[in-house]
C-alpha cells in the first residue's frame, strides 16, 4: 500500500465530491480507467477510478453511497489514507485513436485521466456526460477536465441536451466517426449502450463495469464477471460489450 | 523426456502443481481461470456448511518484504455451491479437491459428506486457518481435536482425505494423529500469524487487525515443516508456502513433498506464467540431475 495525505476534499455538485491526495511514495503511472483501492484507516477500503494523476498527486471523483464514501467525504486536509494502485488493465487508446467516451453521473470519474493521457499520446476524445438534473452537473474544470468538448445531457432538460447520455451519444455517433466508443455508468445505461451502439460502424464498443472488489490483487475472487474467465481487478474494469452480455443482464445498479 | 505426472492420495495428476486453497476457488468462472493456468488439480476455497460473509476490506495487503498478509475470514458461498464447481472441473478433466472448514467434528463430517455427495474427488480439511475464531488453527494445534475431526470425516466419506496443518509446536503430533485417523496425506503449511501497522495513521491495516502471512518469507518455514514431517511419517505431503519459482518447488519436493501448492504467487494475474515456468524449470532440473521422474526425488534430501 502507498501512503497518502489528504490535500483537499470538496463538494463539486449536489452528488459529486472530489478528493486530492498527496502521494508519500512513488507509484507507476496509471493508464486510463485503472483504479485504486483507497483505505480509510479503520473504516473501509473502496475501489475508485483514478480521475487525475500527476507526479505526487492523485485525485478521485466520487458519490456518497454508503458509510465508506460518507467517511471519505468527511476527511480533512492532513488526514492519512493509503492506496493500492494502479489496479486493473484499464484502457489505453492508441495514438490517433478517435474515442467517444459516454459517462453517466459519477461515471465521469475516470474521464479526466483519459483526456490527460490522450493529450500526451495523441488520441482524440469526445465526451458525452449525462446527469439527471442541473444540480448534479458542475463545470468540467472543477473535475480537472480541461476540454471544450464535453457534451452534456440531462434527463429533465434542465441543462444541455434533453435526454439520457445514450440518447445524446447516438446523436453524436450519427454525425461523427469514431474508432472506439466506451461507456461508464449504471448497468441499465451500459446495457442500452451495448445494444444501441451496434448499429454504428465503430471497431470497438467497450464498457467499464463494477463488481464487488474485496482485495484488488487477483486472489480473493470476489470480482469475477459472470460467465467470463476474467477478474475485474486484473483484466478490467473495461471489457468488450460482448464479453459482459451476461453480466449486464444481472439486475442491480 | 522426464515425467512430471504423479499421483497424490490416489488422484492421478499430470504435473505436481495445484493452487493453494483461498486463491479464487468458489465460482465456476474461477475454475475456468485456474484451469487456464495449467495446474493439475484445483483446490476450492475453504467451504463451510453455511455461507460466510467473511471480514470487510482490507482483507489482503502486500507487504514491503515480498510477503502477503490476509484475513479473509473464510468467506465462502457454502458447501452446496461446489456442485457447479465439480461439474465445471469434470468437464475440463481436472480433479477437484474441496477444502472443508468447520468448528466441530460433527460440522466437518456433515460438510465433508455433502462435498462427497456433490462430486468432490478428494477433501482437504482446513485445520490451520489462523484468523477465523473457532475454525482452523484452533483445532490444528490441538492433537486431540485433530484426531476427533479426522476420525469423524474419514469414517463418513470414501474419497481421500488430506489434513492441512499450519506450523505450531503441536504440528508433528497433529500430523501423526491425522494419519492415524485415516487421512491419506497432509498439506503443509497454512499462513503464519502476522500483522501490519500503517505508520502514518498508526492503525492496524487489516480490518481483522491480524491475519496470516504467506508468500516468499514463509518458504523456508514450509521447507522445515515438510522435512520434519516426512522424516517422522514418510507421509504423502502437499508442500505449500512461498512457492514462486521452480527452485522453491524443488526444495519442497526434496524435503518430502509429493505435490506442491501455490497461493500468493498466483495473484495479480500471474498464474499462467508462474505455473508454466515452474513446470519447465522442474523438468530441466530433473534432467540436469539425471533423473527421469519426479517420484525419484521426493524426499531425496533425507538420504544420507
Ligand atoms: C473499478 C471500480 C471503480 C469505481 N470507481 C468509482 C468512482 O470513481 N467514483 C465513485 O463514486 N464510485 C466508484 N466505484 C463505486 C464505489 O466503489 C462504491 O460507490 C463504494 O464502494 C461504495 O462504498 P460505501 O461504503 O460508501 O457504500 P456501501 O455501504 O458499500 O454501499 C452503499 C450502497 O451503495 C451500493 N453500492 C456499493 N457499491 C456499489 C457498486 N460498486 N456499484 C453499485 N452500487 C454500489 C450498495 O448496494 C448500497 O446500496 C467504483 C467501483 C469499482 C468496482
Ligand atoms: C488470500 C488468501 C486466502 C486464503 N484462504 C485459505 C483458505 O480458505 N483455506 C486454507 O486452507 N488456506 C487458505 N490460505 C492459505 C493458503 O492456502 C496457503 O496455505 C498459504 O497462503 C501459503 O502458501 P503461499 O505462500 O503460496 O501463498 C489463504 C491464503 C491467502 C493468501
Ligand atoms: S478483488 Fe479480489 S480477486 Fe479481484
Coordinates of C-alpha atoms and ligand atoms in Angstrom, one line a residue:
Chain A
X1 CA 0.0 0.0 0.0
X2 CA 1.1 3.5 -0.8
X3 CA 0.6 6.1 1.9
X4 CA -1.0 9.4 1.0
X5 CA -2.1 12.6 2.7
X6 CA -5.3 14.4 2.0
X7 CA -4.7 17.7 0.3
X8 CA -8.3 18.7 -0.3
X9 CA -11.8 17.4 -0.2
X10 CA -14.6 19.4 -1.8
X11 CA -18.1 19.0 -3.0
X12 CA -18.4 20.0 -6.6
X13 CA -22.1 19.3 -7.3
X14 CA -25.2 18.1 -5.5
X15 CA -24.0 14.5 -6.0
X16 CA -20.2 14.7 -6.7
X17 CA -17.2 15.1 -4.5
X18 CA -13.5 15.4 -5.4
X19 CA -10.6 14.4 -3.2
X20 CA -7.0 15.2 -3.9
X21 CA -4.3 13.2 -2.3
X22 CA -0.6 13.8 -1.9
X23 CA 1.3 10.6 -2.5
X24 CA 4.1 9.9 0.0
X25 CA 5.7 7.2 -2.2
X26 CA 6.3 6.8 -5.9
X27 CA 3.8 4.8 -8.0
X28 CA 3.6 3.5 -11.5
X29 CA 1.8 5.9 -13.9
X30 CA -1.8 4.8 -14.1
X31 CA -3.4 4.1 -17.5
X32 CA -6.8 5.5 -18.1
X33 CA -9.7 3.6 -16.4
X34 CA -7.4 1.9 -13.9
X35 CA -8.5 2.2 -10.3
X36 CA -7.2 2.3 -6.8
X37 CA -8.3 0.7 -3.5
X38 CA -8.5 3.6 -1.2
X39 CA -8.1 2.7 2.5
X40 CA -9.6 4.9 5.1
X41 CA -7.9 3.7 8.3
X42 CA -10.3 1.5 10.4
X43 CA -13.2 2.5 8.2
X44 CA -13.2 0.8 4.8
X45 CA -11.2 0.1 1.7
X46 CA -13.1 1.0 -1.5
X47 CA -12.5 0.9 -5.2
X48 CA -12.3 4.2 -7.0
X49 CA -11.4 5.1 -10.6
X50 CA -8.2 7.2 -10.9
X51 CA -9.5 10.6 -12.0
X52 CA -6.3 12.7 -12.1
X53 CA -2.7 11.8 -11.8
X54 CA 0.4 13.9 -11.9
X55 CA 3.7 13.3 -10.1
X56 CA 3.0 13.1 -6.4
X57 CA -0.7 13.8 -6.7
X58 CA -3.8 11.7 -7.3
X59 CA -7.5 12.7 -7.4
X60 CA -10.7 10.8 -7.2
X61 CA -14.3 11.8 -8.0
X62 CA -17.0 10.1 -6.0
X63 CA -20.6 10.0 -5.0
X64 CA -21.6 9.3 -1.4
X65 CA -23.4 6.0 -1.4
X66 CA -22.9 4.3 2.0
X67 CA -20.7 4.5 5.1
X68 CA -17.4 4.3 3.3
X69 CA -17.9 7.1 0.8
X70 CA -19.6 9.2 3.6
X71 CA -16.5 8.9 5.7
X72 CA -14.4 9.7 2.6
X73 CA -16.3 13.0 2.2
X74 CA -15.7 13.9 5.8
X75 CA -11.9 13.5 5.6
X76 CA -9.9 16.7 6.4
X77 CA -6.7 18.1 4.9
X78 CA -3.7 16.4 6.5
X79 CA -5.6 13.1 7.2
X80 CA -3.7 9.9 6.2
X81 CA -5.0 7.2 3.9
X82 CA -3.3 4.5 1.9
X83 CA -3.8 3.2 -1.7
X84 CA -3.3 0.1 -3.7
X85 CA -2.8 1.5 -7.2
X86 CA -2.9 1.3 -10.2
X87 CA -5.1 -1.8 -10.4
X88 CA -6.7 -3.4 -13.5
X89 CA -5.6 -3.2 -17.1
X90 CA -7.7 -0.1 -17.8
X91 CA -7.9 1.1 -21.3
X92 CA -5.0 2.9 -23.1
X93 CA -6.1 4.1 -26.5
X94 CA -3.6 4.1 -29.3
X95 CA -2.2 7.3 -30.8
X96 CA -4.7 8.9 -33.1
X97 CA -7.5 6.7 -32.0
X98 CA -10.8 8.5 -32.1
X99 CA -12.8 7.8 -28.9
X100 CA -16.3 8.6 -27.9
X101 CA -16.5 8.4 -24.1
X102 CA -20.0 8.3 -22.7
X103 CA -20.4 8.8 -18.9
X104 CA -23.4 8.6 -16.8
X105 CA -23.4 10.5 -13.4
X106 CA -20.3 9.7 -11.4
X107 CA -19.1 7.6 -14.4
X108 CA -17.4 10.9 -15.3
X109 CA -14.7 9.9 -12.7
X110 CA -12.1 8.3 -15.0
X111 CA -12.6 10.7 -17.9
X112 CA -10.2 13.4 -16.8
X113 CA -7.4 10.9 -16.7
X114 CA -8.4 9.6 -20.2
X115 CA -8.3 13.1 -21.5
X116 CA -4.8 13.8 -20.0
X117 CA -3.5 10.6 -21.4
X118 CA -4.7 11.4 -24.8
X119 CA -3.2 14.9 -24.6
X120 CA 0.1 13.2 -24.0
X121 CA -0.1 10.4 -26.6
X122 CA -2.3 12.0 -29.3
X123 CA -5.5 10.1 -29.2
X124 CA -8.7 12.1 -29.7
X125 CA -11.6 12.1 -27.2
X126 CA -15.1 13.4 -27.4
X127 CA -17.0 13.3 -24.1
X128 CA -20.7 12.9 -23.5
X129 CA -21.8 13.3 -19.9
X130 CA -25.3 12.7 -18.8
X131 CA -26.8 13.8 -15.4
X132 CA -30.3 13.5 -14.1
X133 CA -30.7 17.2 -13.5
X134 CA -28.7 20.5 -13.5
X135 CA -27.7 20.4 -9.8
X136 CA -25.7 17.2 -10.4
X137 CA -23.7 18.9 -13.1
X138 CA -20.6 21.0 -12.4
X139 CA -18.2 22.9 -14.6
X140 CA -15.9 20.3 -16.1
X141 CA -12.8 22.3 -14.9
X142 CA -13.8 21.5 -11.3
X143 CA -13.2 17.9 -12.2
X144 CA -9.9 18.6 -13.8
X145 CA -11.5 18.0 -17.2
X146 CA -10.0 20.7 -19.3
X147 CA -11.9 20.3 -22.6
X148 CA -14.4 22.3 -24.5
X149 CA -15.6 19.1 -25.9
X150 CA -17.9 17.9 -23.1
X151 CA -21.4 17.5 -24.4
X152 CA -23.9 17.5 -21.6
X153 CA -27.3 15.8 -21.4
X154 CA -29.8 15.9 -18.6
X155 CA -32.9 13.7 -18.2
X156 CA -35.1 16.6 -17.5
X157 CA -33.5 19.0 -19.9
X158 CA -32.5 21.5 -17.2
X159 CA -29.0 21.6 -18.7
X160 CA -27.8 20.8 -22.2
X161 CA -29.5 18.2 -24.3
X162 CA -32.8 16.8 -23.0
X163 CA -32.5 13.1 -22.7
X164 CA -30.1 10.4 -21.5
X165 CA -26.4 10.2 -22.1
X166 CA -27.1 7.4 -24.5
X167 CA -29.6 9.5 -26.5
X168 CA -27.0 12.2 -26.9
X169 CA -24.3 9.7 -27.7
X170 CA -26.4 8.3 -30.5
X171 CA -26.8 11.9 -31.9
X172 CA -23.1 12.4 -31.8
X173 CA -22.4 9.0 -33.4
X174 CA -24.7 9.9 -36.3
X175 CA -22.6 12.9 -37.1
X176 CA -19.1 11.9 -36.4
X177 CA -16.8 8.9 -36.9
X178 CA -15.1 7.1 -34.1
X179 CA -12.8 4.1 -33.8
X180 CA -13.9 3.3 -30.2
X181 CA -16.9 4.0 -28.1
X182 CA -16.6 3.5 -24.3
X183 CA -19.3 3.8 -21.8
X184 CA -19.3 4.0 -18.0
X185 CA -22.2 4.4 -15.7
X186 CA -25.1 2.4 -14.1
X187 CA -25.8 -1.0 -15.5
X188 CA -29.1 -0.1 -17.3
X189 CA -27.2 2.6 -19.2
X190 CA -24.4 0.2 -20.2
X191 CA -27.0 -2.4 -21.3
X192 CA -28.7 0.2 -23.6
X193 CA -25.3 1.4 -24.8
X194 CA -24.1 -2.0 -25.9
X195 CA -27.5 -2.7 -27.6
X196 CA -27.7 0.6 -29.5
X197 CA -24.1 1.1 -30.4
X198 CA -24.2 -2.0 -32.6
X199 CA -25.9 0.0 -35.4
X200 CA -22.8 2.1 -35.9
X201 CA -19.6 1.3 -37.7
X202 CA -17.1 1.5 -34.8
X203 CA -14.4 -1.1 -34.3
X204 CA -14.7 -1.4 -30.6
X205 CA -17.6 -1.0 -28.1
X206 CA -16.4 -1.0 -24.6
X207 CA -17.9 -0.6 -21.1
X208 CA -16.3 0.0 -17.8
X209 CA -18.1 -2.1 -15.2
X210 CA -18.3 -2.5 -11.4
X211 CA -18.3 -5.6 -9.3
X212 CA -17.5 -6.2 -5.6
X213 CA -13.8 -5.7 -5.2
X214 CA -12.5 -7.0 -1.9
X215 CA -8.8 -7.4 -2.5
X216 CA -7.8 -5.8 -5.8
X217 CA -5.0 -8.2 -6.1
X218 CA -6.5 -11.1 -8.1
X219 CA -6.6 -13.5 -5.3
X220 CA -9.9 -13.4 -3.4
X221 CA -12.1 -14.0 -6.4
X222 CA -14.9 -11.5 -5.4
X223 CA -14.6 -9.5 -8.6
X224 CA -15.3 -12.3 -11.2
X225 CA -17.5 -11.5 -14.1
X226 CA -20.4 -13.8 -14.7
X227 CA -19.7 -16.4 -17.5
X228 CA -16.3 -14.8 -18.3
X229 CA -13.0 -16.3 -17.3
X230 CA -11.7 -13.0 -16.2
X231 CA -11.3 -10.9 -13.0
X232 CA -12.3 -7.3 -12.9
X233 CA -9.3 -6.3 -10.7
X234 CA -6.8 -7.9 -13.1
X235 CA -8.3 -7.7 -16.5
X236 CA -10.9 -4.9 -16.2
X237 CA -12.7 -2.8 -15.4
X238 CA -13.0 -2.2 -19.1
X239 CA -14.5 -5.1 -21.2
X240 CA -15.9 -5.5 -24.7
X241 CA -19.7 -5.3 -24.8
X242 CA -19.9 -8.9 -26.0
X243 CA -17.8 -10.1 -23.0
X244 CA -20.2 -8.7 -20.4
X245 CA -23.5 -9.5 -22.1
X246 CA -24.5 -12.0 -19.3
X247 CA -23.1 -9.8 -16.5
X248 CA -25.1 -6.8 -17.7
X249 CA -28.3 -8.9 -17.6
X250 CA -28.0 -9.4 -13.8
X251 CA -30.3 -6.9 -12.2
X252 CA -28.9 -4.1 -10.0
X253 CA -27.0 -0.9 -10.4
Chain B
X1 CA 11.8 -36.7 -21.5
X2 CA 11.2 -36.5 -17.8
X3 CA 8.0 -37.5 -16.2
X4 CA 6.2 -34.9 -14.1
X5 CA 3.0 -36.8 -13.9
X6 CA 2.4 -38.1 -10.4
X7 CA -0.2 -39.5 -8.0
X8 CA -1.3 -37.9 -4.8
X9 CA -3.6 -39.7 -2.4
X10 CA -5.0 -41.7 -5.2
X11 CA -5.5 -38.8 -7.6
X12 CA -3.8 -39.0 -11.0
X13 CA -2.1 -35.7 -11.7
X14 CA -0.5 -34.6 -15.0
X15 CA 2.0 -32.5 -13.0
X16 CA 2.7 -31.9 -9.3
X17 CA 1.2 -28.4 -9.1
X18 CA -2.1 -27.2 -7.7
X19 CA -3.3 -24.0 -6.3
X20 CA -3.4 -23.4 -2.6
X21 CA -6.9 -23.0 -1.1
X22 CA -8.1 -19.4 -1.0
X23 CA -6.9 -18.4 -4.4
X24 CA -10.2 -17.9 -6.2
X25 CA -12.0 -21.3 -6.0
X26 CA -15.6 -20.7 -5.2
X27 CA -17.2 -19.9 -8.6
X28 CA -17.4 -21.9 -11.9
X29 CA -15.7 -18.8 -13.6
X30 CA -12.8 -19.3 -11.2
X31 CA -12.5 -22.9 -12.3
X32 CA -12.1 -21.8 -15.9
X33 CA -9.5 -19.2 -15.0
X34 CA -7.5 -21.7 -12.8
X35 CA -7.7 -24.4 -15.5
X36 CA -6.1 -22.0 -17.9
X37 CA -3.1 -21.7 -15.6
X38 CA -2.1 -25.3 -16.2
X39 CA -2.3 -26.7 -12.7
X40 CA -3.1 -30.4 -12.4
X41 CA -5.9 -30.2 -9.8
X42 CA -8.0 -27.4 -8.3
X43 CA -8.4 -26.8 -4.6
X44 CA -11.5 -24.9 -3.7
X45 CA -11.8 -22.0 -1.2
X46 CA -12.5 -23.5 2.2
X47 CA -16.2 -24.3 2.3
X48 CA -18.4 -24.3 5.4
X49 CA -21.8 -25.8 5.8
X50 CA -23.5 -22.4 5.6
X51 CA -22.3 -19.4 3.6
X52 CA -20.0 -17.0 5.4
X53 CA -19.6 -13.2 4.6
X54 CA -16.0 -13.0 5.8
X55 CA -14.4 -9.8 7.0
X56 CA -14.8 -6.4 5.4
X57 CA -11.9 -5.0 3.4
X58 CA -8.9 -4.6 3.8
X59 CA -8.7 -8.4 3.7
X60 CA -5.4 -8.7 1.8
X61 CA -2.4 -6.4 1.7
X62 CA 1.0 -6.7 0.0
X63 CA 4.0 -6.2 2.3
X64 CA 7.3 -4.5 1.6
X65 CA 9.2 -7.7 2.3
X66 CA 7.5 -9.5 -0.6
X67 CA 5.0 -11.3 1.6
X68 CA 1.3 -11.1 1.6
X69 CA -0.9 -10.6 4.7
X70 CA -4.5 -11.7 4.7
X71 CA -7.5 -12.1 6.9
X72 CA -10.4 -13.0 4.6
X73 CA -12.4 -14.6 7.4
X74 CA -13.3 -17.8 5.4
X75 CA -15.7 -16.0 3.2
X76 CA -17.4 -18.7 1.1
X77 CA -20.8 -19.4 -0.5
X78 CA -21.4 -22.6 1.5
X79 CA -20.6 -26.2 0.5
X80 CA -23.6 -26.6 -1.6
X81 CA -22.1 -24.3 -4.2
X82 CA -19.4 -26.9 -5.1
X83 CA -21.9 -28.8 -7.3
X84 CA -21.3 -26.3 -10.1
X85 CA -17.5 -26.3 -9.4
X86 CA -17.4 -30.1 -9.7
X87 CA -19.3 -30.1 -12.9
X88 CA -17.0 -27.5 -14.4
X89 CA -13.8 -29.2 -13.2
X90 CA -15.0 -32.6 -14.5
X91 CA -15.8 -31.1 -17.9
X92 CA -12.2 -29.8 -18.0
X93 CA -10.8 -33.1 -16.9
X94 CA -9.3 -31.7 -13.7
X95 CA -9.7 -33.3 -10.2
X96 CA -11.4 -31.0 -7.7
X97 CA -10.2 -31.1 -4.1
X98 CA -12.7 -29.5 -1.8
X99 CA -11.3 -27.7 1.2
X100 CA -13.6 -28.2 4.1
X101 CA -13.9 -26.0 7.2
X102 CA -15.9 -26.3 10.4
X103 CA -15.9 -25.7 14.2
X104 CA -16.7 -29.2 15.4
X105 CA -16.1 -32.7 14.3
X106 CA -19.8 -33.0 13.5
X107 CA -19.8 -29.9 11.3
X108 CA -16.7 -31.2 9.5
X109 CA -18.2 -34.6 8.9
X110 CA -21.5 -33.1 7.7
X111 CA -19.8 -30.7 5.3
X112 CA -17.5 -33.4 4.1
X113 CA -20.4 -35.8 3.4
X114 CA -22.1 -33.0 1.4
X115 CA -19.0 -32.4 -0.6
X116 CA -18.6 -36.1 -1.4
X117 CA -22.3 -36.3 -2.5
X118 CA -21.9 -33.3 -4.7
X119 CA -18.9 -34.8 -6.6
X120 CA -15.7 -33.8 -4.8
X121 CA -12.7 -36.0 -5.9
X122 CA -10.9 -35.5 -2.5
X123 CA -11.1 -33.4 0.6
X124 CA -8.6 -31.1 2.3
X125 CA -9.5 -30.4 5.9
X126 CA -8.6 -26.9 6.9
X127 CA -7.2 -27.4 10.4
X128 CA -5.0 -24.4 10.1
X129 CA -6.6 -21.0 9.2
X130 CA -5.0 -18.7 11.7
X131 CA -7.6 -15.9 11.8
X132 CA -11.2 -17.2 12.0
X133 CA -12.3 -17.7 15.5
X134 CA -13.3 -21.3 16.3
X135 CA -12.1 -22.6 13.0
X136 CA -8.8 -23.9 11.6
X137 CA -5.7 -23.4 13.7
X138 CA -7.6 -23.6 17.0
X139 CA -8.3 -27.2 16.0
X140 CA -5.0 -27.9 14.3
X141 CA -2.8 -27.1 17.3
X142 CA -4.8 -29.4 19.5
X143 CA -3.9 -33.0 18.5
X144 CA -6.9 -34.4 20.4
X145 CA -9.3 -32.3 18.3
X146 CA -7.4 -33.1 15.1
X147 CA -7.9 -36.8 15.9
X148 CA -11.6 -36.3 16.6
X149 CA -12.2 -34.3 13.4
X150 CA -10.2 -36.6 11.1
X151 CA -11.9 -39.7 12.6
X152 CA -15.3 -38.2 12.1
X153 CA -14.6 -37.3 8.5
X154 CA -12.7 -40.4 7.5
X155 CA -15.4 -42.7 8.8
X156 CA -18.0 -40.8 6.9
X157 CA -16.6 -40.4 3.4
X158 CA -14.9 -42.8 1.0
X159 CA -12.9 -40.2 -1.1
X160 CA -9.3 -39.5 0.0
X161 CA -8.9 -37.0 2.9
X162 CA -5.9 -34.7 3.4
X163 CA -5.4 -32.8 6.6
X164 CA -4.0 -29.3 6.1
X165 CA -1.9 -28.1 9.1
X166 CA 0.0 -25.0 9.9
X167 CA 3.1 -24.6 12.0
X168 CA 2.7 -24.8 15.7
X169 CA 4.6 -26.6 18.4
X170 CA 2.0 -29.4 18.0
X171 CA 2.3 -29.7 14.2
X172 CA 4.1 -33.1 14.2
X173 CA 1.9 -34.6 16.8
X174 CA -1.3 -33.4 15.0
X175 CA 0.1 -34.8 11.7
X176 CA 0.5 -38.2 13.3
X177 CA -3.0 -38.1 14.7
X178 CA -4.5 -37.1 11.3
X179 CA -2.7 -40.0 9.6
X180 CA -3.7 -42.4 12.3
X181 CA -7.3 -41.3 12.0
X182 CA -7.3 -42.3 8.3
X183 CA -6.1 -39.2 6.4
X184 CA -4.3 -40.2 3.2
X185 CA -2.0 -37.3 3.2
X186 CA -1.1 -33.9 4.6
X187 CA -0.9 -30.3 3.3
X188 CA 1.8 -28.2 5.0
X189 CA 1.6 -25.3 5.7
X190 CA -1.0 -22.6 6.0
X191 CA -0.3 -18.9 6.6
X192 CA 1.7 -17.8 9.7
X193 CA 0.1 -15.5 12.2
X194 CA 1.2 -11.9 11.5
X195 CA 0.1 -8.3 11.3
X196 CA 0.9 -4.9 9.8
X197 CA 0.5 -1.4 11.1
X198 CA 0.3 1.7 9.0
X199 CA 2.9 4.1 10.4
X200 CA 1.2 7.3 9.4
X201 CA -2.3 6.7 10.7
X202 CA -0.8 4.5 13.4
X203 CA -3.5 1.9 12.8
X204 CA -3.5 -1.9 12.0
X205 CA -4.2 -2.3 8.3
X206 CA -6.4 -5.5 8.2
X207 CA -9.9 -5.0 9.3
X208 CA -9.5 -8.1 11.4
X209 CA -6.3 -6.4 12.9
X210 CA -4.2 -9.5 12.5
X211 CA -4.0 -12.2 9.8
X212 CA -1.8 -14.7 8.1
X213 CA 1.5 -14.2 6.3
X214 CA 2.1 -16.0 3.0
X215 CA 4.5 -15.7 0.1
X216 CA 8.3 -15.9 -0.1
X217 CA 9.0 -15.0 3.6
X218 CA 7.4 -18.3 4.7
X219 CA 9.0 -20.6 2.2
X220 CA 11.9 -21.7 4.5
X221 CA 9.4 -22.4 7.3
X222 CA 7.4 -24.6 4.9
X223 CA 10.6 -26.5 3.9
X224 CA 11.3 -27.3 7.5
X225 CA 7.7 -28.3 8.3
X226 CA 7.7 -30.7 5.3
X227 CA 11.2 -32.0 6.1
X228 CA 10.4 -32.8 9.7
X229 CA 7.0 -34.4 8.9
X230 CA 8.4 -36.5 6.1
X231 CA 11.2 -37.7 8.3
X232 CA 8.8 -38.7 11.0
X233 CA 6.0 -40.3 9.0
X234 CA 7.1 -40.6 5.3
X235 CA 3.6 -39.5 4.5
X236 CA 2.2 -38.2 1.2
X237 CA 2.6 -34.4 1.6
X238 CA 1.4 -31.4 -0.5
X239 CA 4.1 -28.8 0.2
X240 CA 2.8 -25.2 0.4
X241 CA 4.3 -21.9 1.3
X242 CA 6.0 -19.2 -0.6
X243 CA 6.5 -21.1 -3.9
X244 CA 7.0 -18.6 -6.7
X245 CA 9.7 -20.3 -8.9
X246 CA 10.7 -23.9 -9.8
X247 CA 13.5 -23.8 -7.3
X248 CA 11.1 -23.2 -4.4
X249 CA 9.0 -26.2 -5.5
X250 CA 12.1 -28.3 -6.0
X251 CA 13.2 -27.6 -2.4
X252 CA 9.9 -28.7 -1.0
X253 CA 10.0 -31.9 -3.1
X254 CA 13.5 -32.7 -1.8
X255 CA 12.2 -32.2 1.7
X256 CA 9.5 -34.7 1.0
X257 CA 6.6 -33.1 -0.8
X258 CA 4.9 -35.2 -3.4
X259 CA 3.0 -32.3 -4.9
X260 CA 3.3 -28.5 -4.5
X261 CA 0.6 -26.0 -3.9
X262 CA 0.9 -22.3 -5.0
X263 CA -1.0 -19.5 -3.4
X264 CA 0.4 -16.0 -3.3
X265 CA 2.4 -16.3 -6.5
X266 CA -0.8 -16.7 -8.5
X267 CA -2.0 -13.3 -7.5
X268 CA -2.3 -10.3 -9.9
X269 CA -3.0 -12.5 -13.0
X270 CA 0.4 -14.2 -13.0
X271 CA -1.0 -17.7 -12.8
X272 CA -0.3 -19.0 -16.2
X273 CA 3.2 -17.5 -16.3
X274 CA 4.2 -18.8 -12.9
X275 CA 2.9 -22.3 -13.4
X276 CA 4.4 -22.8 -16.9
X277 CA 7.8 -21.6 -15.7
X278 CA 7.7 -23.9 -12.7
X279 CA 6.8 -26.9 -14.9
X280 CA 9.6 -26.1 -17.3
X281 CA 12.1 -25.4 -14.5
X282 CA 11.3 -28.7 -12.7
X283 CA 11.7 -30.7 -15.9
X284 CA 15.1 -29.2 -16.8
X285 CA 16.3 -29.6 -13.2
X286 CA 15.5 -33.3 -13.2
X287 CA 17.3 -33.6 -16.5
X288 CA 20.4 -31.8 -15.0
X289 CA 20.4 -34.2 -12.1
X290 CA 19.9 -37.2 -14.5
X291 CA 16.5 -38.3 -13.1
X292 CA 13.6 -39.5 -15.3
X293 CA 10.7 -38.8 -13.0
X294 CA 9.7 -36.6 -10.1
X295 CA 8.9 -39.6 -8.0
X296 CA 12.7 -40.4 -7.8
X297 CA 13.5 -37.1 -6.0
X298 CA 10.7 -36.9 -3.4
X299 CA 12.4 -36.7 0.0
X300 CA 15.8 -37.0 -1.6
X301 CA 17.3 -34.6 1.0
X302 CA 16.7 -37.2 3.7
X303 CA 19.1 -39.7 2.1
X304 CA 22.4 -40.0 3.8
Ligands
LIG1 C1 -13.4 -0.5 -10.5 C2 -14.4 0.4 -9.8 C3 -14.2 1.8 -9.9 C4 -15.1 2.6 -9.2 N1 -14.9 4.0 -9.3 C5 -15.7 4.8 -8.6 C6 -15.5 6.2 -8.7 O1 -14.6 6.7 -9.4 N2 -16.3 7.0 -8.0 C7 -17.4 6.5 -7.3 O2 -18.1 7.3 -6.6 N3 -17.6 5.2 -7.2 C8 -16.8 4.3 -7.8 N4 -17.0 3.0 -7.7 C9 -18.1 2.5 -6.8 C10 -17.6 2.6 -5.4 O3 -16.6 1.7 -5.1 C11 -18.8 2.4 -4.4 O4 -19.6 3.5 -4.5 C12 -18.3 2.3 -3.0 O5 -17.6 1.2 -2.7 C13 -19.5 2.4 -2.0 O6 -18.9 2.3 -0.7 P1 -19.8 2.7 0.6 O7 -19.2 2.2 1.8 O8 -20.0 4.2 0.5 O9 -21.2 2.1 0.3 P2 -21.7 0.7 0.8 O10 -22.2 0.9 2.2 O11 -20.7 -0.3 0.4 O12 -23.0 0.6 -0.2 C14 -24.0 1.6 -0.1 C15 -24.9 1.5 -1.2 O13 -24.2 1.6 -2.5 C16 -24.4 0.4 -3.3 N5 -23.1 0.1 -3.9 C17 -22.0 -0.2 -3.2 N6 -21.0 -0.5 -4.1 C18 -21.5 -0.4 -5.3 C19 -21.1 -0.6 -6.6 N7 -19.8 -1.0 -6.8 N8 -21.9 -0.4 -7.6 C20 -23.2 0.0 -7.4 N9 -23.7 0.2 -6.2 C21 -22.9 0.0 -5.2 C22 -24.8 -0.7 -2.3 O14 -25.6 -1.6 -3.0 C23 -25.5 0.1 -1.2 O15 -26.9 0.2 -1.5 C24 -16.1 2.1 -8.4 C25 -16.3 0.7 -8.3 C26 -15.4 -0.1 -9.0 C27 -15.6 -1.6 -8.8
LIG2 C1 -5.9 -14.6 0.4 C2 -5.7 -15.9 0.9 C3 -6.7 -16.7 1.3 C4 -6.5 -18.0 1.8 N1 -7.6 -18.8 2.1 C5 -7.4 -20.0 2.6 C6 -8.5 -20.9 2.8 O1 -9.7 -20.6 2.6 N2 -8.2 -22.1 3.3 C7 -6.9 -22.6 3.5 O2 -6.8 -23.7 3.9 N3 -5.9 -21.8 3.3 C8 -6.1 -20.5 2.8 N4 -5.0 -19.7 2.6 C9 -3.6 -20.2 2.8 C10 -3.0 -20.8 1.5 O3 -3.8 -21.9 1.1 C11 -1.6 -21.2 1.7 O4 -1.5 -22.2 2.7 C12 -0.7 -20.1 2.2 O5 -1.0 -18.9 1.5 C13 0.8 -20.4 1.9 O6 1.0 -20.5 0.5 P1 1.6 -19.3 -0.4 O7 2.8 -18.8 0.3 O8 2.0 -20.0 -1.7 O9 0.5 -18.4 -0.5 C14 -5.2 -18.5 2.0 C15 -4.1 -17.6 1.7 C16 -4.3 -16.4 1.1 C17 -3.2 -15.5 0.7
LIG3 S1 -11.0 -8.2 -5.9 FE1 -10.0 -10.0 -5.1 S2 -9.7 -11.0 -6.9 FE2 -10.4 -9.2 -7.7

